[in-house]
């Protein structure tokens, strides 16, 4: 499916030199060659990967990491900002997402600097923050409606740039999306909101007066792009006349950004063997035996899934990389798998020893079961494997996902398998 | 699928007279006769309905309504609190959900009354708030760890009851869930967190010392149930040794609670005909003609979907009701459908007239298309229908849902059709 992106959508959508909003095709699908149905399939596939990567980000945030992601979504009424929240953010664990919507400032907010309410709403470490509207309103509606004079809003572009620079320097990835509908499409969508009894709550009598200032808003957006699209926090301008395209593009850009963070599961600050020994004191021998019986397949499943995510990520990241980079990435993944499997072997060894101490009978019975399992699984038992194991397709996924996610995960697993085989052939 | 619930899970799980936590089966599935696979199917079905009802709640909140829902989830480590956030709340639009997790209080929080941080985190009108831990920590960990003397925590039960009463009186539905794992299962789950490299971030070296206070916590929970399970805010105690059961039960109870709110799409405070007339002035005749061409099927699709939701809700609500109640509910739904279809007829009439004013040629062409559509759709064109229409199964769903939701929606649609037929038979 990835091949449907002719290029990294960040390159296709980033505001560059000489960007001309008035000539921008708002029904286009820059960089993407598929249709709506292909987009839906790719969304589900990427959603599964995004969800995995988001969990790693969250885990790092909970373990002392300071990195996070801020997604800013701007656009006029009906552009589809809510759809990004619902359909993109809706794919990941709600615990990992912080949504904030910025409407007309309250009296308290107005009494502070315009960035005050924005700074207060920044996502905590490990989270993906989504701003539905943002500080950019302070150079958009504020300018168009002349809420403050030009000498007040004019310096804000530079101020915003500086502030965003400080965010990025502190480890936040700032992704800025502007959703651009055409004037005609906005009219049709507003009419639908008036016509549909289940959508009337989305319509406001202020929407029409705002629509009448269309040209002023286009000019204000144009200046935002020209003056605040920076190397560290560029604007991505999304054609929004087709609802599916911006959702797909945001999903892809968010996923690629997380891939580039190269997120790993955080290392604990405690010693697993010591904690295990203490925990066992609170368990019966039967419980320990039951836990031991599951260990190999559960942990191996988790390792396989983790490796699959790494392989899928590498495939996307290395889409246009040279062979050397690809090989080096695969070698890193293989080496990490090897480390994890060594860790599993150590775990099994300790648990067997602990069970032996508690109940030699259960330990003997358990050893028989484990041997049986090892025979069935062949090389999968995790001991004494070489690093080529990373290129072996995984046979079992851990059962932790929801059924819907599982389906998409399955697909990506198949893709990953194919990719591995392809690479294995080329490499030899 | 609903038949798999032998009784309303609220009745099966509510803490009643003489509830005995020490005798509570933590691997049970009270009230539910299906297995894990059946639960997954029912979850998806209910998820689609829950998502629809949540949108109505949200719409009401955005339109001046004051009602909301507060879901409180308590439980010891590994009980599955995070799974409720991820798998239940993950089914609805993240914009409609406010998650809050209460850990060890900060210095600022400690300097205030224990309810201070809780009150600050209450969901806004229209939202479903989820508290992962809550003010109950102030009679649980605070009591067990003797952070304050008994004369301080002892009066809190009554204080909490009074405060929750005020919430309920102000229109909040308070749903309190306690997830109860067995000591053995907790040990196994903690061991898995130690063993799995991708789960170690969830483990804390404080988990074991807390586990060692198991009996004290059981006593503290027992007292919470005895002293704070009220008529207006009862405790539901969930056996949590099987991960799928609490998720299913919370989904079902939340869905049924929303059903009982009898949520309708809010009526706008503006006049659709007036706004339409103003909007048309910003559109070309071609755009208006294009909008008109879609109106009948789009709005009818929305009406059908809305009626389907009402029928499905009525079926669940009236599960054990008498025939008279069922008939009365169906008549109400039919009457609402009739109102909506009259509204659609008015909409079509006005848009045709507006197009006629702008361009008689396009109006004539459009009339030909609409007539064609009417012939194909038979009674579906929305004009002159009697109220029996509510019992007619819908032929077209609006295309607004994600593909996954569509699938489950489809299922419930089929269920609703069957239910209608069954009722129609009985009624005659």
Coordinates of C-alpha atoms in Angstrom, one line a residue, chain B:
Chain B
X1 CA -26.9 -10.5 20.7
X2 CA -28.7 -8.6 23.5
X3 CA -30.3 -11.9 24.6
X4 CA -26.9 -12.9 25.9
X5 CA -27.5 -10.6 28.8
X6 CA -29.9 -12.6 31.0
X7 CA -30.6 -9.4 32.9
X8 CA -29.7 -5.7 32.9
X9 CA -26.1 -5.8 34.0
X10 CA -26.8 -3.0 36.4
X11 CA -29.0 -5.3 38.3
X12 CA -26.5 -8.1 38.1
X13 CA -23.6 -5.9 39.3
X14 CA -25.0 -3.3 41.7
X15 CA -23.9 -3.5 45.3
X16 CA -27.0 -4.5 47.3
X17 CA -27.9 -5.3 50.9
X18 CA -25.4 -7.8 52.4
X19 CA -22.9 -7.6 49.6
X20 CA -19.9 -9.7 50.6
X21 CA -16.7 -8.9 48.8
X22 CA -14.8 -11.8 50.4
X23 CA -17.3 -14.2 48.7
X24 CA -17.3 -12.4 45.4
X25 CA -16.3 -14.6 42.4
X26 CA -13.7 -12.6 40.5
X27 CA -13.7 -14.9 37.5
X28 CA -17.4 -14.7 37.0
X29 CA -19.4 -13.1 34.2
X30 CA -22.6 -12.0 36.1
X31 CA -25.7 -11.8 33.9
X32 CA -23.9 -12.7 30.7
X33 CA -24.2 -16.1 29.1
X34 CA -21.9 -15.7 26.2
X35 CA -18.2 -16.3 25.8
X36 CA -15.2 -14.1 24.9
X37 CA -16.0 -14.3 21.2
X38 CA -19.7 -13.4 21.7
X39 CA -18.6 -10.6 23.9
X40 CA -16.4 -9.2 21.1
X41 CA -19.3 -9.2 18.6
X42 CA -21.6 -7.6 21.1
X43 CA -19.0 -5.0 22.0
X44 CA -18.7 -3.9 18.4
X45 CA -22.4 -3.8 18.0
X46 CA -22.9 -1.7 21.2
X47 CA -19.9 0.4 20.3
X48 CA -21.6 1.6 17.2
X49 CA -24.8 2.5 19.1
X50 CA -22.7 4.1 22.0
X51 CA -20.9 6.2 19.5
X52 CA -24.2 7.5 18.0
X53 CA -25.7 8.3 21.4
X54 CA -22.5 9.9 22.5
X55 CA -22.7 12.3 19.5
X56 CA -26.2 13.3 20.6
X57 CA -25.0 13.9 24.1
X58 CA -22.2 16.1 22.7
X59 CA -24.5 17.9 20.4
X60 CA -26.8 18.7 23.3
X61 CA -23.8 20.0 25.3
X62 CA -22.9 22.2 22.4
X63 CA -26.4 23.6 22.2
X64 CA -26.9 24.7 25.8
X65 CA -27.7 21.3 27.3
X66 CA -26.1 20.7 30.8
X67 CA -26.2 17.0 31.1
X68 CA -23.1 14.8 31.1
X69 CA -21.8 11.5 32.3
X70 CA -19.0 10.7 34.8
X71 CA -17.5 7.2 34.8
X72 CA -15.4 6.4 37.8
X73 CA -13.1 3.4 37.6
X74 CA -11.4 2.1 40.6
X75 CA -9.3 -1.0 41.1
X76 CA -5.9 -2.3 42.3
X77 CA -2.9 -2.5 40.1
X78 CA -3.4 -4.7 37.0
X79 CA -7.2 -4.8 37.4
X80 CA -7.6 -3.4 33.9
X81 CA -8.5 0.3 34.4
X82 CA -6.5 1.3 31.4
X83 CA -8.3 -1.3 29.3
X84 CA -11.6 0.5 30.0
X85 CA -10.1 3.8 28.8
X86 CA -8.6 2.1 25.7
X87 CA -11.3 -0.3 24.7
X88 CA -14.5 1.3 25.8
X89 CA -13.8 5.0 25.4
X90 CA -11.7 4.2 22.4
X91 CA -14.9 3.3 20.6
X92 CA -16.3 6.9 20.6
X93 CA -15.2 10.2 19.2
X94 CA -12.2 11.4 21.3
X95 CA -13.7 14.9 21.2
X96 CA -16.6 13.6 23.3
X97 CA -14.5 12.1 26.0
X98 CA -12.5 13.6 28.8
X99 CA -10.0 11.3 30.5
X100 CA -8.4 12.1 33.8
X101 CA -6.1 9.9 35.8
X102 CA -5.5 10.7 39.5
X103 CA -2.1 9.7 40.8
X104 CA -0.3 10.7 44.0
X105 CA -1.5 14.3 44.6
X106 CA 0.9 17.1 43.7
X107 CA 2.1 19.6 46.4
X108 CA -0.5 22.1 45.1
X109 CA -3.3 19.5 45.2
X110 CA -2.3 18.5 48.7
X111 CA -2.7 22.0 49.9
X112 CA -6.4 21.9 49.0
X113 CA -9.4 19.9 50.1
X114 CA -9.2 16.4 48.6
X115 CA -12.2 17.1 46.4
X116 CA -10.6 20.2 44.9
X117 CA -8.7 18.4 42.1
X118 CA -11.7 16.2 41.4
X119 CA -14.1 19.1 41.0
X120 CA -11.7 20.8 38.7
X121 CA -11.6 17.7 36.4
X122 CA -15.3 17.2 36.1
X123 CA -16.4 16.8 32.4
X124 CA -18.0 19.7 30.7
X125 CA -21.7 19.5 29.6
X126 CA -22.1 17.0 26.8
X127 CA -19.0 15.0 27.6
X128 CA -18.4 11.6 29.0
X129 CA -15.7 11.9 31.7
X130 CA -13.6 9.0 32.7
X131 CA -11.8 9.0 36.0
X132 CA -9.0 6.5 36.3
X133 CA -8.9 6.4 40.1
X134 CA -10.8 9.3 41.9
X135 CA -11.7 10.8 45.2
X136 CA -12.1 7.2 46.4
X137 CA -8.4 7.0 46.7
X138 CA -8.9 9.4 49.7
X139 CA -10.6 6.5 51.6
X140 CA -8.5 3.7 50.1
X141 CA -4.8 4.3 49.8
X142 CA -5.0 7.2 52.3
X143 CA -6.7 4.9 54.8
X144 CA -4.5 1.8 54.2
X145 CA -1.3 3.8 54.3
X146 CA -2.5 5.9 57.2
X147 CA -1.7 9.1 55.4
X148 CA -4.2 10.8 57.7
X149 CA -5.8 9.6 61.0
X150 CA -9.2 7.9 61.0
X151 CA -11.0 11.0 62.3
X152 CA -10.0 12.7 59.0
X153 CA -10.9 10.0 56.5
X154 CA -13.9 8.6 58.5
X155 CA -16.2 11.6 57.7
X156 CA -15.3 11.4 54.0
X157 CA -17.8 8.7 53.1
X158 CA -20.7 10.9 54.0
X159 CA -19.1 13.9 52.4
X160 CA -18.6 12.0 49.2
X161 CA -22.2 10.8 49.2
X162 CA -23.4 14.4 49.6
X163 CA -21.2 15.7 46.9
X164 CA -22.2 13.0 44.5
X165 CA -25.8 13.7 45.2
X166 CA -25.3 17.3 44.2
X167 CA -23.7 16.2 40.9
X168 CA -26.6 13.9 40.1
X169 CA -29.1 16.6 41.1
X170 CA -27.4 18.9 38.6
X171 CA -27.8 16.4 35.7
X172 CA -24.7 14.3 35.8
X173 CA -25.0 10.5 35.5
X174 CA -22.5 9.0 37.9
X175 CA -21.4 5.5 37.1
X176 CA -19.0 3.9 39.6
X177 CA -17.1 0.8 38.6
X178 CA -14.8 -1.2 40.9
X179 CA -12.7 -3.8 39.0
X180 CA -11.9 -6.7 41.3
X181 CA -9.1 -9.2 40.3
X182 CA -8.2 -12.1 42.5
X183 CA -4.9 -12.2 44.4
X184 CA -3.7 -15.1 42.2
X185 CA -4.5 -13.3 38.9
X186 CA -2.9 -10.1 40.1
X187 CA 0.3 -12.1 40.8
X188 CA 0.3 -13.5 37.3
X189 CA -0.3 -10.1 35.7
X190 CA 2.5 -8.5 37.6
X191 CA 4.8 -11.3 36.6
X192 CA 3.9 -10.7 32.9
X193 CA 4.7 -7.0 33.3
X194 CA 8.1 -8.0 34.7
X195 CA 8.7 -10.6 32.0
X196 CA 7.6 -8.6 28.9
X197 CA 10.1 -6.0 27.7
X198 CA 7.1 -4.1 26.2
X199 CA 5.2 -4.0 29.4
X200 CA 7.9 -3.2 32.0
X201 CA 7.1 0.5 31.8
X202 CA 3.8 -0.4 33.5
X203 CA 5.4 -2.0 36.5
X204 CA 6.5 0.0 39.5
X205 CA 8.6 -1.2 42.4
X206 CA 5.7 0.2 44.6
X207 CA 3.4 -2.5 43.2
X208 CA 4.7 -5.2 45.4
X209 CA 4.5 -3.3 48.7
X210 CA 0.9 -2.5 47.8
X211 CA 0.2 -6.1 47.0
X212 CA 1.4 -7.1 50.4
X213 CA -1.4 -4.9 51.9
X214 CA -4.0 -6.9 50.0
X215 CA -6.2 -7.7 53.0
X216 CA -6.3 -4.1 54.1
X217 CA -7.3 -3.0 50.6
X218 CA -10.1 -5.6 50.5
X219 CA -11.4 -4.2 53.8
X220 CA -11.2 -0.7 52.6
X221 CA -13.0 -1.5 49.3
X222 CA -15.6 -3.4 51.3
X223 CA -16.3 -0.3 53.4
X224 CA -16.4 1.9 50.3
X225 CA -19.1 -0.3 48.8
X226 CA -21.1 -0.5 52.0
X227 CA -21.0 3.2 52.8
X228 CA -21.0 4.9 49.4
X229 CA -23.2 2.7 47.2
X230 CA -26.3 4.9 47.0
X231 CA -29.5 4.9 45.0
X232 CA -28.4 7.8 42.9
X233 CA -24.8 6.6 42.5
X234 CA -24.5 2.9 43.1
X235 CA -21.3 0.9 42.9
X236 CA -21.0 -1.7 40.2
X237 CA -18.5 -4.4 41.2
X238 CA -16.9 -6.1 38.2
X239 CA -15.2 -9.4 38.3
X240 CA -11.9 -8.7 36.5
X241 CA -10.1 -11.9 36.2
X242 CA -11.3 -12.2 32.6
X243 CA -10.3 -9.0 30.9
X244 CA -13.2 -9.0 28.4
X245 CA -16.0 -9.1 30.9
X246 CA -15.5 -5.7 32.6
X247 CA -15.1 -4.0 29.2
X248 CA -18.3 -5.5 28.0
X249 CA -20.2 -4.7 31.1
X250 CA -19.0 -1.1 31.2
X251 CA -20.0 -0.7 27.6
X252 CA -23.4 -2.1 28.2
X253 CA -24.1 -0.1 31.3
X254 CA -22.8 3.1 29.7
X255 CA -25.0 2.5 26.6
X256 CA -28.1 1.8 28.7
X257 CA -27.5 4.9 30.7
X258 CA -27.3 7.0 27.6
X259 CA -30.4 5.3 26.2
X260 CA -32.3 6.3 29.3
X261 CA -31.3 9.9 28.8
X262 CA -33.6 9.8 25.7
X263 CA -31.3 12.0 23.7
X264 CA -32.6 13.8 20.7
X265 CA -30.8 16.0 18.2
X266 CA -31.0 19.5 19.6
X267 CA -33.4 22.0 17.9
X268 CA -31.5 25.0 16.4
X269 CA -32.2 28.5 17.7
X270 CA -32.0 29.8 14.2
X271 CA -34.5 29.3 11.3
X272 CA -33.2 26.9 8.7
X273 CA -35.2 28.6 5.9
X274 CA -33.8 32.0 6.7
X275 CA -30.2 30.8 6.9
X276 CA -30.7 28.8 3.7
X277 CA -31.9 31.9 1.9
X278 CA -28.8 33.9 3.1
X279 CA -26.4 31.1 2.2
X280 CA -27.7 30.7 -1.3
X281 CA -26.7 34.3 -2.0
X282 CA -23.0 33.1 -1.7
X283 CA -23.5 30.1 -4.0
X284 CA -23.6 29.8 -7.8
X285 CA -26.8 28.3 -9.3
X286 CA -24.7 25.2 -10.3
X287 CA -23.7 24.7 -6.7
X288 CA -27.2 25.1 -5.4
X289 CA -28.4 22.6 -8.1
X290 CA -25.6 20.1 -7.0
X291 CA -26.6 20.6 -3.4
X292 CA -30.3 20.1 -4.2
X293 CA -29.5 16.9 -6.1
X294 CA -28.0 15.3 -3.0
X295 CA -30.5 16.6 -0.5
X296 CA -33.2 13.9 -0.6
X297 CA -30.8 11.0 -0.3
X298 CA -28.4 12.6 2.2
X299 CA -31.1 13.8 4.6
X300 CA -33.2 10.7 4.2
X301 CA -30.1 8.7 5.0
X302 CA -29.6 10.7 8.1
X303 CA -33.2 10.3 9.2
X304 CA -33.1 6.6 8.6
X305 CA -29.9 6.3 10.6
X306 CA -31.4 8.3 13.4
X307 CA -34.6 6.2 13.4
X308 CA -32.4 3.0 13.4
X309 CA -30.6 4.2 16.5
X310 CA -34.0 5.0 18.2
X311 CA -35.3 1.6 17.3
X312 CA -32.2 -0.2 18.6
X313 CA -32.3 1.8 21.8
X314 CA -36.0 1.1 22.3
X315 CA -35.3 -2.6 21.8
X316 CA -32.7 -2.6 24.5
X317 CA -34.7 -0.3 26.9
X318 CA -37.9 -2.3 26.4
X319 CA -36.2 -5.7 26.8
X320 CA -38.5 -6.6 29.6
X321 CA -41.3 -4.1 29.1
X322 CA -44.9 -4.9 28.5
X323 CA -46.5 -4.7 25.1
X324 CA -48.2 -1.4 25.8
X325 CA -44.9 0.3 26.6
X326 CA -43.3 -1.2 23.5
X327 CA -46.1 0.0 21.3
X328 CA -46.0 3.4 22.8
X329 CA -42.3 3.7 22.2
X330 CA -42.6 2.6 18.6
X331 CA -45.4 5.2 18.1
X332 CA -43.2 7.9 19.5
X333 CA -40.3 6.9 17.1
X334 CA -42.7 6.8 14.2
X335 CA -44.0 10.3 15.0
X336 CA -40.5 11.7 15.3
X337 CA -39.7 10.2 11.9
X338 CA -42.8 11.8 10.5
X339 CA -41.7 15.2 11.8
X340 CA -38.3 14.8 10.3
X341 CA -39.6 13.8 6.9
X342 CA -42.0 16.7 6.9
X343 CA -39.0 18.9 7.6
X344 CA -37.2 17.3 4.7
X345 CA -40.1 18.0 2.4
X346 CA -40.1 21.7 3.4
X347 CA -36.3 21.8 2.8
X348 CA -36.7 20.4 -0.7
X349 CA -39.6 22.7 -1.5
X350 CA -37.6 25.8 -0.4
X351 CA -34.4 24.7 -2.3
X352 CA -36.4 24.1 -5.5
X353 CA -38.0 27.5 -5.2
X354 CA -34.6 29.2 -4.5
X355 CA -33.1 27.4 -7.6
X356 CA -36.1 28.5 -9.6
X357 CA -35.4 32.1 -8.7
X358 CA -31.8 31.8 -9.6
X359 CA -32.0 29.7 -12.7
X360 CA -35.3 28.3 -14.2
X361 CA -33.3 26.1 -16.6
X362 CA -31.3 24.4 -13.8
X363 CA -34.5 24.1 -11.7
X364 CA -36.3 22.3 -14.6
X365 CA -33.3 20.0 -15.1
X366 CA -33.2 19.3 -11.4
X367 CA -36.9 18.6 -11.2
X368 CA -36.5 15.9 -13.8
X369 CA -33.7 14.2 -11.8
X370 CA -35.7 14.4 -8.6
X371 CA -38.7 12.8 -10.2
X372 CA -36.5 10.0 -11.5
X373 CA -35.2 9.5 -8.0
X374 CA -38.7 9.5 -6.5
X375 CA -39.8 6.7 -8.9
X376 CA -36.8 4.6 -8.0
X377 CA -37.1 5.1 -4.3
X378 CA -40.8 4.5 -4.1
X379 CA -42.2 5.8 -0.8
X380 CA -38.7 7.0 0.2
X381 CA -38.9 10.5 -1.2
X382 CA -40.2 11.8 2.1
X383 CA -43.4 13.5 1.1
X384 CA -46.9 12.5 2.2
X385 CA -45.7 9.5 4.3
X386 CA -47.7 8.3 7.2
X387 CA -46.3 7.5 10.5
X388 CA -46.0 3.7 9.9
X389 CA -42.9 4.7 8.0
X390 CA -40.9 4.3 11.2
X391 CA -41.3 0.6 11.0
X392 CA -40.0 0.4 7.5
X393 CA -36.4 -0.8 7.5
X394 CA -34.0 1.8 6.1
X395 CA -32.5 1.1 2.7
X396 CA -29.6 3.5 2.8
X397 CA -27.2 4.6 5.5
X398 CA -25.6 7.9 5.2
X399 CA -21.9 7.5 4.4
X400 CA -20.6 9.3 7.4
X401 CA -19.2 6.5 9.4
X402 CA -15.7 4.9 9.3
X403 CA -15.7 1.6 7.6
X404 CA -15.3 -0.4 10.8
X405 CA -18.2 1.4 12.4
X406 CA -20.2 0.9 9.3
X407 CA -19.8 -2.8 9.6
X408 CA -21.1 -2.9 13.2
X409 CA -23.7 -0.4 12.3
X410 CA -24.8 -2.7 9.5
X411 CA -25.2 -5.5 12.0
X412 CA -27.4 -3.5 14.3
X413 CA -29.4 -2.4 11.3
X414 CA -30.2 -6.0 10.5
X415 CA -31.0 -6.6 14.2
X416 CA -33.3 -3.6 14.2
X417 CA -35.0 -4.9 11.0
X418 CA -35.6 -8.2 12.7
X419 CA -36.9 -6.6 15.8
X420 CA -39.3 -4.5 13.8
X421 CA -40.7 -7.4 12.0
X422 CA -41.1 -9.3 15.2
X423 CA -42.9 -6.5 16.8
X424 CA -45.1 -5.8 13.7
X425 CA -46.2 -9.4 13.8
X426 CA -47.0 -9.4 17.5
X427 CA -48.7 -6.1 17.2
X428 CA -51.2 -7.2 14.6

